[in-house]
Amino acid sequence: WLTQFWSTRRRATESALMLHTGGYAEPCLSVPDAMKAFFPSMFRSRPTSAEEAKKALQNADAVCFDVDSAAIVQRDIDVPASCFGKYDEVAALTKIAMKGGVEFRDAMAQRLELVRPTAEGVRAFLERDALTLSPGVAQLVARLQELGKDVYLISGGFTNMIEPLAEALHIPKGNIYANTILFDECGQYKGLDRLAYTSKSGGEADAVRHL
């Protein structure tokens, strides 16, 4: 049904939908509802029916896609430590962070400080292991755009990794809400943008609230 729905075009004055393409979709017909249920970990246990999803999409002014394991098949959008010779160090740090007590933003910054990726290294990785769209996503995004709906990509991953994906989907860079790795004029690692909504725990909710 991804490519054949909507015989009429309707718009709601205040509505949004966060769609998870892994079999669940949560219609959020008002901004307050959208704050409560939009990412997989917060979805209700009952899968939304195709008819409910169609109706929500018809009424939405904007559709925000979760990226990891949703818009793309990859589980995580992260800089691969193995590409920069830091796999063991990052694995050890990740194990510590998983035990709790480390804020998401701090853990991410610590991983990046260990890896210290370069702009060229990230480009080389994406050329070799490009992100793969989930089946039907390209058609769905194109259909939403045809209907004049704003499409956003929201992720706890990195903007630097998502931008090629957004370009392929004709989604403006300004419609990406994710974390940004900062590089200096020589392409060397400079730091993490700590002001990004998604750089903190629960930051995706702040991004949707902002929209």
Short mmCIF file of C-alpha atoms in Angstrom, two decimals:
data_model
loop_
_atom_site.label_atom_id
_atom_site.label_comp_id
_atom_site.label_asym_id
_atom_site.label_seq_id
_atom_site.Cartn_x
_atom_site.Cartn_y
_atom_site.Cartn_z
CA TRP A 1 0.00 0.00 0.00
CA LEU A 2 3.01 2.30 0.20
CA THR A 3 2.72 3.39 -3.43
CA GLN A 4 -1.02 3.26 -4.02
CA PHE A 5 -2.73 5.13 -1.20
CA TRP A 6 -4.40 8.56 -1.03
CA SER A 7 -7.10 9.27 -3.59
CA THR A 8 -7.69 12.68 -2.01
CA ARG A 9 -5.36 15.23 -0.48
CA ARG A 10 -6.25 16.48 2.96
CA ARG A 11 -4.28 18.54 5.43
CA ALA A 12 -4.67 18.96 9.16
CA THR A 13 -3.79 22.20 10.86
CA GLU A 14 -1.83 20.52 13.63
CA SER A 15 -0.79 16.94 13.10
CA ALA A 16 2.30 14.84 12.65
CA LEU A 17 3.30 11.21 12.29
CA MET A 18 6.42 9.38 13.32
CA LEU A 19 6.58 6.29 11.13
CA HIS A 20 8.65 3.27 12.02
CA THR A 21 8.98 1.05 8.96
CA GLY A 22 9.81 -2.08 10.90
CA GLY A 23 6.15 -3.10 11.11
CA TYR A 24 4.81 -0.49 13.50
CA ALA A 25 3.44 2.95 12.82
CA GLU A 26 2.03 5.28 15.41
CA PRO A 27 -0.52 7.85 14.20
CA CYS A 28 -0.15 11.04 16.18
CA LEU A 29 -3.04 13.31 15.27
CA SER A 30 -2.04 16.17 17.53
CA VAL A 31 1.23 17.65 18.69
CA PRO A 32 0.72 16.56 22.35
CA ASP A 33 0.10 12.99 21.20
CA ALA A 34 3.22 13.12 19.07
CA MET A 35 5.25 13.91 22.14
CA LYS A 36 4.06 10.73 23.80
CA ALA A 37 4.45 8.18 21.06
CA PHE A 38 6.74 8.39 18.09
CA PHE A 39 9.82 6.18 18.41
CA PRO A 40 9.90 2.37 18.48
CA SER A 41 10.87 2.12 22.14
CA MET A 42 7.83 4.19 23.05
CA PHE A 43 5.30 2.61 20.68
CA ARG A 44 2.23 0.94 22.03
CA SER A 45 2.40 -2.84 22.02
CA ARG A 46 -0.34 -3.27 19.41
CA PRO A 47 0.85 -2.79 15.80
CA THR A 48 -1.07 -0.06 14.01
CA SER A 49 -3.20 -1.38 11.15
CA ALA A 50 -2.47 -0.38 7.57
CA GLU A 51 -5.76 1.54 7.41
CA GLU A 52 -4.90 3.51 10.54
CA ALA A 53 -1.46 4.31 9.16
CA LYS A 54 -2.95 5.46 5.84
CA LYS A 55 -5.40 7.76 7.59
CA ALA A 56 -2.69 9.25 9.79
CA LEU A 57 -0.47 9.87 6.78
CA GLN A 58 -3.33 11.47 4.87
CA ASN A 59 -3.99 13.92 7.70
CA ALA A 60 -0.38 14.71 8.57
CA ASP A 61 1.28 18.00 7.70
CA ALA A 62 4.70 16.50 8.42
CA VAL A 63 6.15 13.01 8.64
CA CYS A 64 9.26 12.35 10.73
CA PHE A 65 11.19 9.19 10.01
CA ASP A 66 13.31 7.43 12.56
CA VAL A 67 16.44 6.41 10.68
CA ASP A 68 18.24 3.51 12.39
CA SER A 69 16.56 0.16 11.63
CA ALA A 70 13.65 2.11 10.16
CA ALA A 71 14.33 4.32 7.14
CA ILE A 72 17.51 2.27 6.66
CA VAL A 73 18.24 -1.39 7.28
CA GLN A 74 21.38 -0.71 9.33
CA ARG A 75 20.91 -0.93 13.08
CA ASP A 76 23.14 1.97 14.06
CA ILE A 77 24.39 5.10 12.34
CA ASP A 78 27.79 5.41 13.91
CA VAL A 79 31.35 5.99 12.89
CA PRO A 80 32.86 2.49 12.67
CA ALA A 81 35.71 2.37 15.17
CA SER A 82 37.35 -0.48 13.28
CA CYS A 83 37.97 1.82 10.31
CA PHE A 84 40.13 4.03 12.50
CA GLY A 85 41.89 1.27 14.42
CA LYS A 86 40.03 1.86 17.68
CA TYR A 87 37.60 -1.06 17.82
CA ASP A 88 38.82 -2.60 21.10
CA GLU A 89 38.96 0.74 22.94
CA VAL A 90 35.47 1.76 21.82
CA ALA A 91 34.05 -1.69 22.61
CA ALA A 92 35.40 -1.42 26.16
CA LEU A 93 33.96 2.09 26.56
CA THR A 94 30.58 0.97 25.19
CA LYS A 95 30.47 -1.89 27.71
CA ILE A 96 31.03 0.57 30.56
CA ALA A 97 28.40 2.99 29.21
CA MET A 98 25.82 0.19 28.94
CA LYS A 99 26.07 -0.38 32.68
CA GLY A 100 24.56 3.06 33.18
CA GLY A 101 25.75 6.20 34.86
CA VAL A 102 27.00 7.83 31.64
CA GLU A 103 24.87 10.37 29.82
CA PHE A 104 24.23 9.61 26.15
CA ARG A 105 25.90 12.85 25.04
CA ASP A 106 29.00 12.19 27.16
CA ALA A 107 29.30 8.58 26.01
CA MET A 108 29.05 9.65 22.38
CA ALA A 109 31.66 12.37 22.85
CA GLN A 110 34.00 9.90 24.56
CA ARG A 111 33.65 7.42 21.68
CA LEU A 112 34.41 10.13 19.14
CA GLU A 113 37.40 11.33 21.14
CA LEU A 114 38.81 7.81 21.03
CA VAL A 115 38.13 7.31 17.33
CA ARG A 116 38.92 10.87 16.20
CA PRO A 117 37.44 10.34 12.75
CA THR A 118 38.46 12.48 9.81
CA ALA A 119 36.15 13.95 7.18
CA GLU A 120 37.92 11.95 4.51
CA GLY A 121 37.67 8.77 6.56
CA VAL A 122 33.91 9.18 6.95
CA ARG A 123 33.52 9.82 3.21
CA ALA A 124 35.60 6.75 2.38
CA PHE A 125 33.51 4.59 4.71
CA LEU A 126 30.23 5.78 3.16
CA GLU A 127 31.56 5.11 -0.34
CA ARG A 128 32.46 1.57 0.69
CA ASP A 129 29.49 0.81 2.95
CA ALA A 130 26.67 3.11 1.94
CA LEU A 131 23.53 3.22 4.08
CA THR A 132 20.78 1.03 2.61
CA LEU A 133 17.19 2.24 2.46
CA SER A 134 14.53 -0.09 3.83
CA PRO A 135 12.18 -1.51 1.17
CA GLY A 136 9.46 0.95 0.16
CA VAL A 137 10.91 3.99 1.93
CA ALA A 138 12.01 5.81 -1.23
CA GLN A 139 8.57 5.38 -2.80
CA LEU A 140 6.82 6.46 0.38
CA VAL A 141 8.93 9.58 0.80
CA ALA A 142 8.43 10.51 -2.86
CA ARG A 143 4.66 10.11 -2.49
CA LEU A 144 4.61 12.24 0.66
CA GLN A 145 6.56 14.95 -1.13
CA GLU A 146 4.17 14.82 -4.08
CA LEU A 147 1.37 15.53 -1.64
CA GLY A 148 3.21 18.55 -0.25
CA LYS A 149 4.02 17.07 3.14
CA ASP A 150 7.22 18.00 4.94
CA VAL A 151 9.51 15.03 5.54
CA TYR A 152 12.11 14.95 8.31
CA LEU A 153 14.83 12.50 9.34
CA ILE A 154 15.43 12.25 13.09
CA SER A 155 18.24 10.15 14.53
CA GLY A 156 20.62 9.71 17.42
CA GLY A 157 23.23 8.97 14.76
CA PHE A 158 25.32 11.46 12.82
CA THR A 159 24.25 14.08 10.29
CA ASN A 160 27.50 13.52 8.43
CA MET A 161 26.41 9.95 7.73
CA ILE A 162 22.77 10.78 6.97
CA GLU A 163 23.26 13.64 4.50
CA PRO A 164 23.92 11.37 1.46
CA LEU A 165 20.73 9.47 2.34
CA ALA A 166 18.75 12.72 2.58
CA GLU A 167 20.14 13.86 -0.76
CA ALA A 168 19.03 10.62 -2.42
CA LEU A 169 15.54 11.13 -0.97
CA HIS A 170 15.46 14.84 -1.95
CA ILE A 171 15.09 15.82 1.70
CA PRO A 172 16.67 19.22 2.55
CA LYS A 173 19.64 19.14 4.91
CA GLY A 174 17.69 21.47 7.17
CA ASN A 175 15.17 18.67 7.69
CA ILE A 176 17.75 16.41 9.33
CA TYR A 177 17.77 16.36 13.12
CA ALA A 178 20.77 14.33 14.23
CA ASN A 179 24.20 14.75 15.79
CA THR A 180 27.02 16.46 13.98
CA ILE A 181 30.72 15.59 14.05
CA LEU A 182 32.73 18.79 13.79
CA PHE A 183 35.85 18.95 11.62
CA ASP A 184 38.41 21.73 11.21
CA GLU A 185 39.38 23.30 7.89
CA CYS A 186 41.80 20.42 7.26
CA GLY A 187 39.14 17.76 7.85
CA GLN A 188 40.57 16.71 11.22
CA TYR A 189 38.29 15.84 14.13
CA LYS A 190 37.32 18.91 16.15
CA GLY A 191 34.54 17.73 18.43
CA LEU A 192 30.84 17.01 18.80
CA ASP A 193 28.06 19.55 18.41
CA ARG A 194 26.65 19.38 21.92
CA LEU A 195 23.78 21.75 21.08
CA ALA A 196 21.97 19.28 18.83
CA TYR A 197 18.59 18.16 20.17
CA THR A 198 19.47 14.50 19.66
CA SER A 199 22.81 14.68 21.47
CA LYS A 200 21.13 14.04 24.81
CA SER A 201 19.00 11.20 26.12
CA GLY A 202 15.41 11.62 24.90
CA GLY A 203 16.55 14.28 22.48
CA GLU A 204 14.40 12.94 19.65
CA ALA A 205 11.35 14.09 21.62
CA ASP A 206 12.81 17.58 21.85
CA ALA A 207 13.37 17.61 18.10
CA VAL A 208 9.74 16.67 17.40
CA ARG A 209 8.56 19.21 19.98
CA HIS A 210 10.63 21.86 18.21
CA LEU A 211 9.02 21.00 14.88
#
